[in-house]
Amino acid sequence: MTTYLLNPGGKLTGNVRVPGDKSVSHRSIMLGAIAEGITEVSGFLEGEDAISTMNAFRAMGVRIDGPLQGRVTVNGVGMHGLRAPSGAIDCGNSGTSMRLLSGLLAGQDFACELVGDSSLMKRPMRRVAEPLSRMGADIATGADGRPPVRIAPAKALRGIAYDMPVASAQVKSSLLLAGLYAQGRTCVREPAPTRDHSERMLRAFGYRIDVNGNQVCLDGGGKLRAAPIQVPADISSAAFFMVGASIAPQSDILLTDLGINPTRTGIIDILRAMGADLTLSNQRELGGEPVADIRVRSAKLRGIAIPEHLVPLAIDEFPAIFIAAANADGETVLTGAEELRVKESDRIQVMADGLRVLGVNATPTPDGMRIVGARAAASPATATAHSYSGGEIDSHGDHRIAMSFAMAALTARAPITIRDCANVATSFPGFVEIAVRAGLAIRAA
Ligand code: S3P
């Protein structure tokens, strides 16, 4: 059990390159494995989630070298070259591994079982199992639609047109991966835009994808050609530093090489609407993904009603956004975000509990949260930036909860202790070292 110990105060400064994008790293292994030829990946996230995906493909006979300083070489086996693993595939804490693999494995001629850690074993899988069955997959979940996911050898998959009830890139990607193995055309319609890394990377691997408004389609039966993948820094990991630098007085930080795919930039729009000072520079393309450096300076934040269309575009960033809200003037209201309840933890409840420990006025709702900024809530005499207390937070093993409360210490009046932080390694290896260098008074015990 890792615990974070934080002293209050400080500011964030300097240049920070956070680790590689988790979503892009997963997909580089998956598509590289079933492509023809050798895929060279750089900037790969050496975090436990991406390693879970890597180990899954190694277990299916794919030779993968690395990661070594972010470099990975995937020796593609082609569309039909995967072999049956000798036991269940352990996806660890990674929902992306389990949901995307479900789609890809639905098209293989061998059986397999997907399991995970105690958090993943509670997460909903029917959202992929149900449409995959409609495609002809022989797939079963455990009780209540939770893992394990058991997939029998594929008969013939057929393409379907599917209207997704939830805006989920994982579901969309899972069906597209199954669609590669299906007869005919697979079309997925999403209720709101979600991250499109799968579509971009499939194209980079030479596969035809037709995107029309909110619908994406592909024909099964084609092939993927290996292509080099440069993984940008993960905007979801940078989000903690964006919030930290915004709330801590005299901060000035440059976050470099960040992926700014427009399906991921809700955090920028939300923080700017709250009054944050974010400047983008050096905009360029890296392996089919737009990239920029982002300078963040401290600013006086105000509470807002978060526009619902930004929810899927910032879906992983709400724990950090709640900390920004706790430091703002006035009330922040989030609605339309019930998906947060089925992430690595129930992020609405766990964040509300933690904020209340600090004395912040946070009210969870079924689909969001209401937070009264601590500045506004404090009496005029105490209305400084340092306007909530310290205390002991339980992260419930959720990496993003742990990193969010670490940033909260920058403006707390007393030390913050965060329990159950080992899973930060799933998405952000080296978080403590990078945070210390930037100015956070954090230590792991
Ligand atoms: C991801 C999609 C999101 C996100 C997750 C990664 C992906 O999940 O929360 O961390 O790589 O496709 P949903 O698509 O289920 O919202």
Coordinates of C-alpha atoms and ligand atoms in Angstrom, one line a residue:
M1 CA 0.0 0.0 0.0
T2 CA 1.6 3.3 -1.1
T3 CA 0.7 6.4 0.9
Y4 CA 1.3 10.0 -0.3
L5 CA 2.3 12.5 2.3
L6 CA 1.9 16.2 1.3
N7 CA 3.0 19.3 3.0
P8 CA 0.7 22.3 2.3
G9 CA 1.7 25.2 0.0
G10 CA 4.2 25.6 -2.8
K11 CA 4.0 26.5 -6.5
L12 CA 4.6 24.7 -9.7
T13 CA 7.3 25.9 -12.1
G14 CA 9.7 24.7 -14.9
N15 CA 9.2 22.4 -17.9
V16 CA 7.4 19.1 -17.5
R17 CA 7.0 16.3 -20.0
V18 CA 4.5 13.9 -18.6
P19 CA 4.5 10.2 -19.8
G20 CA 3.0 9.0 -23.0
D21 CA -0.7 8.9 -23.8
K22 CA -2.4 5.8 -22.3
S23 CA -5.0 5.5 -25.0
V24 CA -2.6 5.8 -27.9
S25 CA -0.1 3.4 -26.2
H26 CA -2.7 0.6 -25.8
R27 CA -3.7 1.0 -29.4
S28 CA -0.1 1.0 -30.7
I29 CA 0.3 -2.5 -29.3
M30 CA -3.1 -3.9 -30.4
L31 CA -2.9 -2.6 -34.0
G32 CA 0.9 -3.3 -34.2
A33 CA 0.3 -6.9 -33.2
I34 CA -2.3 -7.7 -35.9
A35 CA -0.5 -5.7 -38.6
E36 CA 1.9 -7.0 -41.2
G37 CA 5.4 -5.9 -40.5
I38 CA 7.2 -4.2 -37.6
T39 CA 5.7 -1.3 -35.7
E40 CA 8.2 0.9 -34.0
V41 CA 6.7 2.9 -31.2
S42 CA 8.3 5.8 -29.4
G43 CA 7.1 7.7 -26.3
F44 CA 5.2 4.6 -25.2
L45 CA 3.6 4.8 -21.7
E46 CA 5.6 2.5 -19.4
G47 CA 2.7 2.3 -17.0
E48 CA 1.0 -0.8 -15.7
D49 CA -2.1 -0.4 -17.9
A50 CA -0.3 -0.3 -21.2
I51 CA 2.0 -3.1 -19.9
S52 CA -1.1 -5.2 -19.3
T53 CA -2.0 -4.9 -23.0
M54 CA 1.6 -5.7 -24.0
N55 CA 1.6 -8.8 -21.8
A56 CA -1.7 -9.9 -23.3
F57 CA -0.3 -9.9 -26.8
R58 CA 2.9 -11.6 -25.7
A59 CA 0.7 -14.3 -24.2
M60 CA -0.8 -14.7 -27.6
G61 CA 2.5 -15.3 -29.3
V62 CA 3.5 -11.8 -30.4
R63 CA 7.1 -10.8 -30.0
I64 CA 7.3 -7.4 -28.5
D65 CA 10.7 -5.8 -27.5
G66 CA 10.8 -3.1 -24.9
P67 CA 9.8 -0.8 -23.4
L68 CA 13.2 0.8 -23.2
Q69 CA 13.1 4.5 -22.7
G70 CA 9.7 4.6 -24.4
R71 CA 10.7 2.6 -27.4
V72 CA 8.8 -0.6 -28.2
T73 CA 9.0 -2.8 -31.2
V74 CA 6.0 -4.9 -32.1
N75 CA 6.5 -7.8 -34.5
G76 CA 3.1 -7.9 -36.2
V77 CA 1.7 -11.4 -36.8
G78 CA -1.0 -10.3 -39.3
M79 CA -4.8 -10.4 -38.9
H80 CA -4.9 -14.2 -38.3
G81 CA -1.6 -14.8 -36.5
L82 CA -2.5 -14.6 -32.9
R83 CA -2.3 -17.9 -30.9
A84 CA -4.4 -19.1 -28.0
P85 CA -3.0 -17.9 -24.6
S86 CA -2.2 -20.7 -22.1
G87 CA -4.4 -19.2 -19.4
A88 CA -6.7 -16.3 -18.6
I89 CA -5.5 -12.8 -19.8
D90 CA -5.0 -10.5 -16.8
C91 CA -5.9 -6.9 -17.7
G92 CA -4.9 -5.6 -14.3
N93 CA -6.6 -2.3 -13.6
S94 CA -7.2 -1.5 -17.2
G95 CA -10.7 -1.1 -18.6
T96 CA -9.3 -0.1 -22.0
S97 CA -7.4 -3.4 -22.2
M98 CA -10.4 -5.5 -21.3
R99 CA -13.0 -3.7 -23.5
L100 CA -10.9 -3.3 -26.6
L101 CA -9.5 -6.9 -26.3
S102 CA -13.1 -8.2 -26.0
G103 CA -13.8 -6.9 -29.5
L104 CA -10.5 -8.0 -31.0
L105 CA -10.7 -11.5 -29.5
A106 CA -14.3 -11.9 -30.6
G107 CA -12.9 -12.4 -34.1
Q108 CA -10.3 -15.1 -33.2
D109 CA -10.5 -18.8 -33.7
F110 CA -9.6 -19.6 -30.1
A111 CA -11.3 -19.3 -26.7
C112 CA -10.1 -17.0 -24.0
E113 CA -11.0 -15.4 -20.7
L114 CA -10.3 -11.8 -19.5
V115 CA -9.9 -11.0 -15.8
G116 CA -8.6 -8.1 -13.9
D117 CA -7.9 -6.6 -10.4
S118 CA -10.6 -6.0 -7.8
S119 CA -11.5 -2.6 -9.3
L120 CA -11.8 -3.9 -12.9
M121 CA -13.7 -7.0 -11.8
K122 CA -16.5 -4.6 -10.7
R123 CA -16.8 -2.6 -13.9
P124 CA -19.5 -3.0 -16.5
M125 CA -18.7 -5.2 -19.5
R126 CA -22.2 -5.8 -20.9
R127 CA -21.8 -2.5 -22.9
V128 CA -19.3 -4.4 -25.1
A129 CA -20.6 -8.0 -24.7
E130 CA -24.1 -7.1 -25.9
P131 CA -23.3 -5.5 -29.2
L132 CA -20.5 -8.0 -29.8
S133 CA -23.1 -10.9 -29.4
R134 CA -25.2 -9.1 -32.0
M135 CA -22.3 -9.4 -34.3
G136 CA -22.3 -13.1 -33.8
A137 CA -19.7 -13.3 -31.1
D138 CA -20.0 -16.1 -28.5
I139 CA -19.2 -13.9 -25.4
A140 CA -20.3 -14.1 -21.8
T141 CA -19.8 -11.9 -18.8
G142 CA -20.0 -12.8 -15.1
A143 CA -22.8 -11.9 -12.8
D144 CA -24.4 -8.5 -13.4
G145 CA -22.4 -8.0 -16.6
R146 CA -19.1 -7.8 -14.8
P147 CA -15.9 -9.6 -15.6
P148 CA -14.7 -12.2 -16.2
V149 CA -15.3 -11.9 -19.9
R150 CA -15.3 -15.3 -21.6
I151 CA -15.1 -15.6 -25.4
A152 CA -15.5 -18.8 -27.4
P153 CA -13.8 -19.3 -30.7
A154 CA -15.4 -17.1 -33.3
K155 CA -17.9 -18.4 -35.8
A156 CA -18.6 -15.9 -38.5
L157 CA -18.9 -12.3 -37.2
R158 CA -21.1 -10.1 -39.2
G159 CA -21.1 -6.3 -39.4
I160 CA -23.8 -4.4 -37.6
A161 CA -25.0 -0.8 -37.4
Y162 CA -24.9 0.1 -33.7
D163 CA -26.3 3.2 -31.9
M164 CA -24.2 3.4 -28.7
P165 CA -26.4 4.2 -25.7
V166 CA -23.3 5.7 -23.9
A167 CA -20.7 8.0 -25.3
S168 CA -17.8 5.6 -24.9
A169 CA -14.6 5.4 -27.0
Q170 CA -13.9 2.0 -25.5
V171 CA -17.2 0.6 -26.8
K172 CA -16.7 2.2 -30.2
S173 CA -13.1 0.9 -30.5
S174 CA -14.1 -2.6 -29.3
L175 CA -16.8 -2.8 -32.1
L176 CA -14.4 -1.4 -34.7
L177 CA -11.8 -4.0 -33.8
A178 CA -14.4 -6.8 -34.1
G179 CA -15.5 -5.2 -37.3
L180 CA -12.1 -5.8 -38.8
Y181 CA -12.9 -9.6 -38.6
A182 CA -16.6 -9.3 -39.6
Q183 CA -18.3 -9.9 -42.9
G184 CA -19.6 -6.7 -44.3
R185 CA -19.8 -3.3 -42.8
T186 CA -19.7 -2.3 -39.2
C187 CA -21.0 1.2 -38.3
V188 CA -21.0 2.8 -34.9
R189 CA -23.0 5.9 -34.0
E190 CA -22.1 7.8 -30.9
P191 CA -24.4 10.1 -29.0
A192 CA -21.6 12.6 -28.5
P193 CA -18.0 12.8 -29.8
T194 CA -15.5 10.6 -28.0
R195 CA -11.8 10.1 -28.4
D196 CA -11.0 9.0 -32.0
H197 CA -7.5 7.5 -31.5
S198 CA -8.6 4.2 -32.9
E199 CA -9.9 5.7 -36.1
R200 CA -6.7 7.8 -36.6
M201 CA -4.4 4.9 -35.9
L202 CA -6.4 2.5 -38.1
R203 CA -6.0 5.0 -40.9
A204 CA -2.3 5.4 -40.2
F205 CA -2.0 1.6 -40.6
G206 CA -3.6 1.9 -44.0
Y207 CA -7.2 0.8 -43.1
R208 CA -10.1 2.6 -44.7
I209 CA -12.4 4.2 -42.1
D210 CA -15.4 6.3 -43.1
V211 CA -16.4 9.0 -40.7
N212 CA -19.6 10.8 -41.4
G213 CA -20.9 13.1 -38.7
N214 CA -21.3 11.1 -35.5
Q215 CA -21.0 7.7 -37.4
V216 CA -17.9 5.7 -38.1
C217 CA -17.9 2.7 -40.4
L218 CA -15.4 0.2 -41.7
D219 CA -15.6 -3.0 -43.9
G220 CA -14.2 -6.2 -42.5
G221 CA -11.7 -8.4 -44.2
G222 CA -8.9 -5.9 -44.8
K223 CA -5.3 -5.8 -43.6
L224 CA -3.2 -3.5 -41.5
R225 CA 0.3 -2.4 -42.5
A226 CA 2.8 -1.6 -39.8
A227 CA 3.5 2.1 -39.3
P228 CA 5.7 4.0 -36.9
I229 CA 3.8 5.5 -33.9
Q230 CA 5.1 8.5 -31.9
V231 CA 3.0 8.7 -28.7
P232 CA 2.4 12.3 -27.5
A233 CA 2.5 13.1 -23.8
D234 CA -0.9 12.3 -22.1
I235 CA -3.1 15.4 -21.7
S236 CA -4.9 13.4 -19.0
S237 CA -1.7 13.2 -16.9
A238 CA -0.9 16.8 -17.6
A239 CA -4.3 17.8 -16.3
F240 CA -3.1 17.5 -12.7
F241 CA -0.3 20.0 -13.4
M242 CA -2.7 22.3 -15.2
V243 CA -4.9 22.4 -12.2
G244 CA -2.0 22.6 -9.7
A245 CA -0.4 25.5 -11.6
S246 CA -3.7 27.3 -11.9
I247 CA -4.5 27.2 -8.2
A248 CA -1.1 27.7 -6.6
P249 CA -0.1 31.3 -6.5
Q250 CA 3.0 32.3 -8.5
S251 CA 3.1 29.1 -10.6
D252 CA 4.3 29.1 -14.1
I253 CA 4.8 25.8 -15.8
L254 CA 5.4 24.6 -19.4
L255 CA 3.9 21.2 -20.2
T256 CA 5.5 19.9 -23.4
D257 CA 4.6 17.6 -26.3
L258 CA 1.0 17.3 -25.1
G259 CA -1.6 15.5 -27.3
I260 CA -4.3 18.0 -28.1
N261 CA -6.6 15.8 -30.1
P262 CA -9.9 17.8 -30.2
T263 CA -11.7 14.8 -28.6
R264 CA -9.5 15.2 -25.5
T265 CA -9.3 18.9 -24.9
G266 CA -12.3 19.4 -22.7
I267 CA -9.9 20.1 -19.8
I268 CA -8.5 23.2 -21.6
D269 CA -12.0 24.5 -22.4
I270 CA -13.3 23.9 -18.9
L271 CA -10.3 25.5 -17.2
R272 CA -10.4 28.5 -19.5
A273 CA -14.1 29.0 -18.8
M274 CA -13.1 29.0 -15.1
G275 CA -10.6 31.8 -15.8
A276 CA -7.4 29.8 -16.1
D277 CA -4.4 31.2 -17.9
L278 CA -3.4 28.6 -20.5
T279 CA -1.3 29.4 -23.6
L280 CA -0.7 26.9 -26.4
S281 CA 2.5 27.1 -28.5
N282 CA 4.6 25.0 -30.9
Q283 CA 1.5 23.3 -32.4
R284 CA 2.4 20.4 -34.7
E285 CA 1.5 16.9 -35.7
L286 CA 3.0 13.8 -34.2
G287 CA 2.1 10.4 -35.8
G288 CA -1.4 11.6 -36.9
E289 CA -2.2 13.3 -33.6
P290 CA -2.0 17.1 -33.0
V291 CA 0.5 18.1 -30.3
A292 CA 1.4 21.4 -28.5
D293 CA 3.2 22.8 -25.5
I294 CA 1.0 24.4 -22.9
R295 CA 2.1 27.1 -20.5
V296 CA 0.0 27.4 -17.4
R297 CA 0.2 30.4 -15.0
S298 CA -1.7 30.8 -11.7
A299 CA -5.1 32.5 -12.1
K300 CA -8.1 33.4 -10.1
L301 CA -10.6 30.8 -10.9
R302 CA -14.4 31.1 -10.8
G303 CA -17.1 28.4 -10.5
I304 CA -19.1 27.5 -13.6
A305 CA -21.8 25.3 -14.9
I306 CA -19.8 22.8 -16.9
P307 CA -21.4 22.5 -20.4
E308 CA -22.6 18.9 -20.9
H309 CA -21.1 18.5 -24.4
L310 CA -17.6 18.8 -22.8
V311 CA -18.2 15.8 -20.5
P312 CA -16.9 13.1 -22.9
L313 CA -14.1 15.3 -24.0
A314 CA -12.8 15.6 -20.4
I315 CA -14.1 12.3 -19.0
D316 CA -10.9 11.4 -17.2
E317 CA -10.2 14.9 -15.9
F318 CA -13.1 15.5 -13.5
P319 CA -11.3 14.5 -10.3
A320 CA -8.7 17.2 -11.2
I321 CA -11.4 19.6 -12.2
F322 CA -13.2 19.1 -8.9
I323 CA -10.0 20.3 -7.2
A324 CA -10.0 23.4 -9.4
A325 CA -13.6 24.0 -8.5
A326 CA -12.8 23.7 -4.8
N327 CA -10.3 26.6 -5.3
A328 CA -12.6 28.8 -7.3
D329 CA -14.9 31.7 -6.4
G330 CA -18.5 30.5 -6.4
E331 CA -20.2 27.3 -7.3
T332 CA -19.3 24.8 -10.0
V333 CA -22.0 22.4 -11.2
L334 CA -21.4 19.2 -13.2
T335 CA -24.3 17.3 -14.7
G336 CA -24.6 14.6 -17.4
A337 CA -21.5 12.7 -16.0
E338 CA -23.0 9.5 -14.6
E339 CA -20.2 7.6 -16.4
L340 CA -17.9 8.8 -13.6
R341 CA -19.6 6.4 -11.3
V342 CA -18.2 3.4 -13.2
K343 CA -14.6 4.4 -13.7
E344 CA -11.7 2.9 -11.7
S345 CA -13.7 4.0 -8.7
D346 CA -17.0 5.8 -8.2
R347 CA -15.4 9.1 -8.9
I348 CA -18.4 11.2 -7.9
Q349 CA -18.7 9.6 -4.4
V350 CA -15.0 9.2 -3.8
M351 CA -14.2 12.8 -4.7
A352 CA -17.1 14.2 -2.7
D353 CA -16.0 12.2 0.4
G354 CA -12.4 13.4 0.0
L355 CA -13.4 17.0 -0.5
R356 CA -15.6 16.9 2.6
V357 CA -12.6 15.6 4.6
L358 CA -10.9 18.8 3.6
G359 CA -14.0 20.8 4.6
V360 CA -15.0 21.7 1.1
N361 CA -18.8 22.0 0.5
A362 CA -19.3 19.2 -2.1
T363 CA -22.6 17.6 -2.9
P364 CA -22.7 14.5 -5.1
T365 CA -25.6 14.0 -7.4
P366 CA -26.6 11.0 -9.4
D367 CA -24.9 12.4 -12.5
G368 CA -22.4 14.9 -11.2
M369 CA -21.4 17.2 -8.4
R370 CA -22.0 20.6 -6.9
I371 CA -18.9 22.2 -5.3
V372 CA -18.9 25.6 -3.6
G373 CA -15.4 27.0 -4.0
A374 CA -13.5 27.2 -0.7
R375 CA -12.5 30.8 -1.4
A376 CA -16.2 31.9 -1.5
A377 CA -17.2 29.7 1.4
A378 CA -14.5 31.0 3.7
S379 CA -15.2 34.0 5.9
P380 CA -13.7 37.3 4.6
A381 CA -11.1 37.1 7.3
T382 CA -9.8 33.7 6.1
A383 CA -10.6 34.1 2.4
T384 CA -7.1 33.5 1.2
A385 CA -6.0 31.0 -1.4
H386 CA -5.3 28.6 1.5
S387 CA -8.8 28.1 2.4
Y388 CA -9.5 24.4 3.1
S389 CA -8.0 22.2 5.7
G390 CA -5.8 19.1 5.4
G391 CA -6.7 15.6 6.4
E392 CA -6.6 12.0 5.4
I393 CA -8.0 11.0 2.0
D394 CA -8.8 7.4 0.7
S395 CA -8.1 7.2 -3.0
H396 CA -9.9 3.8 -3.2
G397 CA -7.0 2.6 -5.4
D398 CA -7.9 5.1 -8.1
H399 CA -4.8 6.7 -9.7
R400 CA -6.6 9.9 -10.8
I401 CA -8.2 10.5 -7.3
A402 CA -4.7 10.2 -5.7
M403 CA -3.0 12.6 -8.1
S404 CA -5.9 15.1 -7.9
F405 CA -5.7 15.3 -4.0
A406 CA -2.0 15.6 -4.3
M407 CA -2.5 18.9 -6.2
A408 CA -5.1 20.0 -3.6
A409 CA -2.3 20.3 -1.1
L410 CA -0.9 23.3 -2.9
T411 CA -3.6 25.5 -1.4
A412 CA -4.4 23.5 1.8
R413 CA -3.8 24.9 5.3
A414 CA -2.5 21.6 6.7
P415 CA -0.8 18.4 5.5
I416 CA -2.8 15.9 3.3
T417 CA -2.2 12.2 3.5
I418 CA -3.6 10.1 0.7
R419 CA -4.0 6.3 1.1
D420 CA -3.9 3.5 -1.5
C421 CA -1.8 5.3 -4.2
A422 CA 0.1 2.4 -5.8
N423 CA -2.2 2.5 -8.8
V424 CA -0.8 5.8 -9.9
A425 CA 1.7 3.6 -11.6
T426 CA -1.0 2.4 -14.0
S427 CA -1.0 5.7 -15.9
F428 CA 1.7 7.9 -14.5
P429 CA 5.0 6.1 -13.6
G430 CA 7.4 8.6 -11.9
F431 CA 4.6 10.9 -10.8
V432 CA 6.2 11.7 -7.4
E433 CA 9.6 12.5 -8.8
I434 CA 8.1 14.7 -11.6
A435 CA 5.8 16.5 -9.1
V436 CA 8.7 17.1 -6.6
R437 CA 10.8 18.6 -9.4
A438 CA 7.9 20.9 -10.3
G439 CA 7.5 22.1 -6.7
L440 CA 5.0 19.8 -5.0
A441 CA 5.9 18.9 -1.4
I442 CA 5.1 15.2 -1.8
R443 CA 6.7 12.0 -0.6
A444 CA 5.6 8.4 -1.0
A445 CA 5.7 6.0 2.0
Ligands
S3P1 C1 -10.5 5.4 -23.1 C2 -11.8 5.9 -23.1 C3 -12.4 6.4 -21.9 C4 -11.5 6.8 -20.8 C5 -10.4 5.7 -20.6 C6 -9.6 5.5 -21.8 C7 -9.9 4.8 -24.3 O1 -13.4 5.5 -21.4 O2 -12.2 7.0 -19.6 O3 -9.5 6.2 -19.6 O4 -8.7 4.6 -24.4 O5 -10.7 4.5 -25.2 P1 -14.9 5.4 -22.0 O6 -14.7 5.4 -23.5 O7 -15.5 4.1 -21.6 O8 -15.5 6.6 -21.4

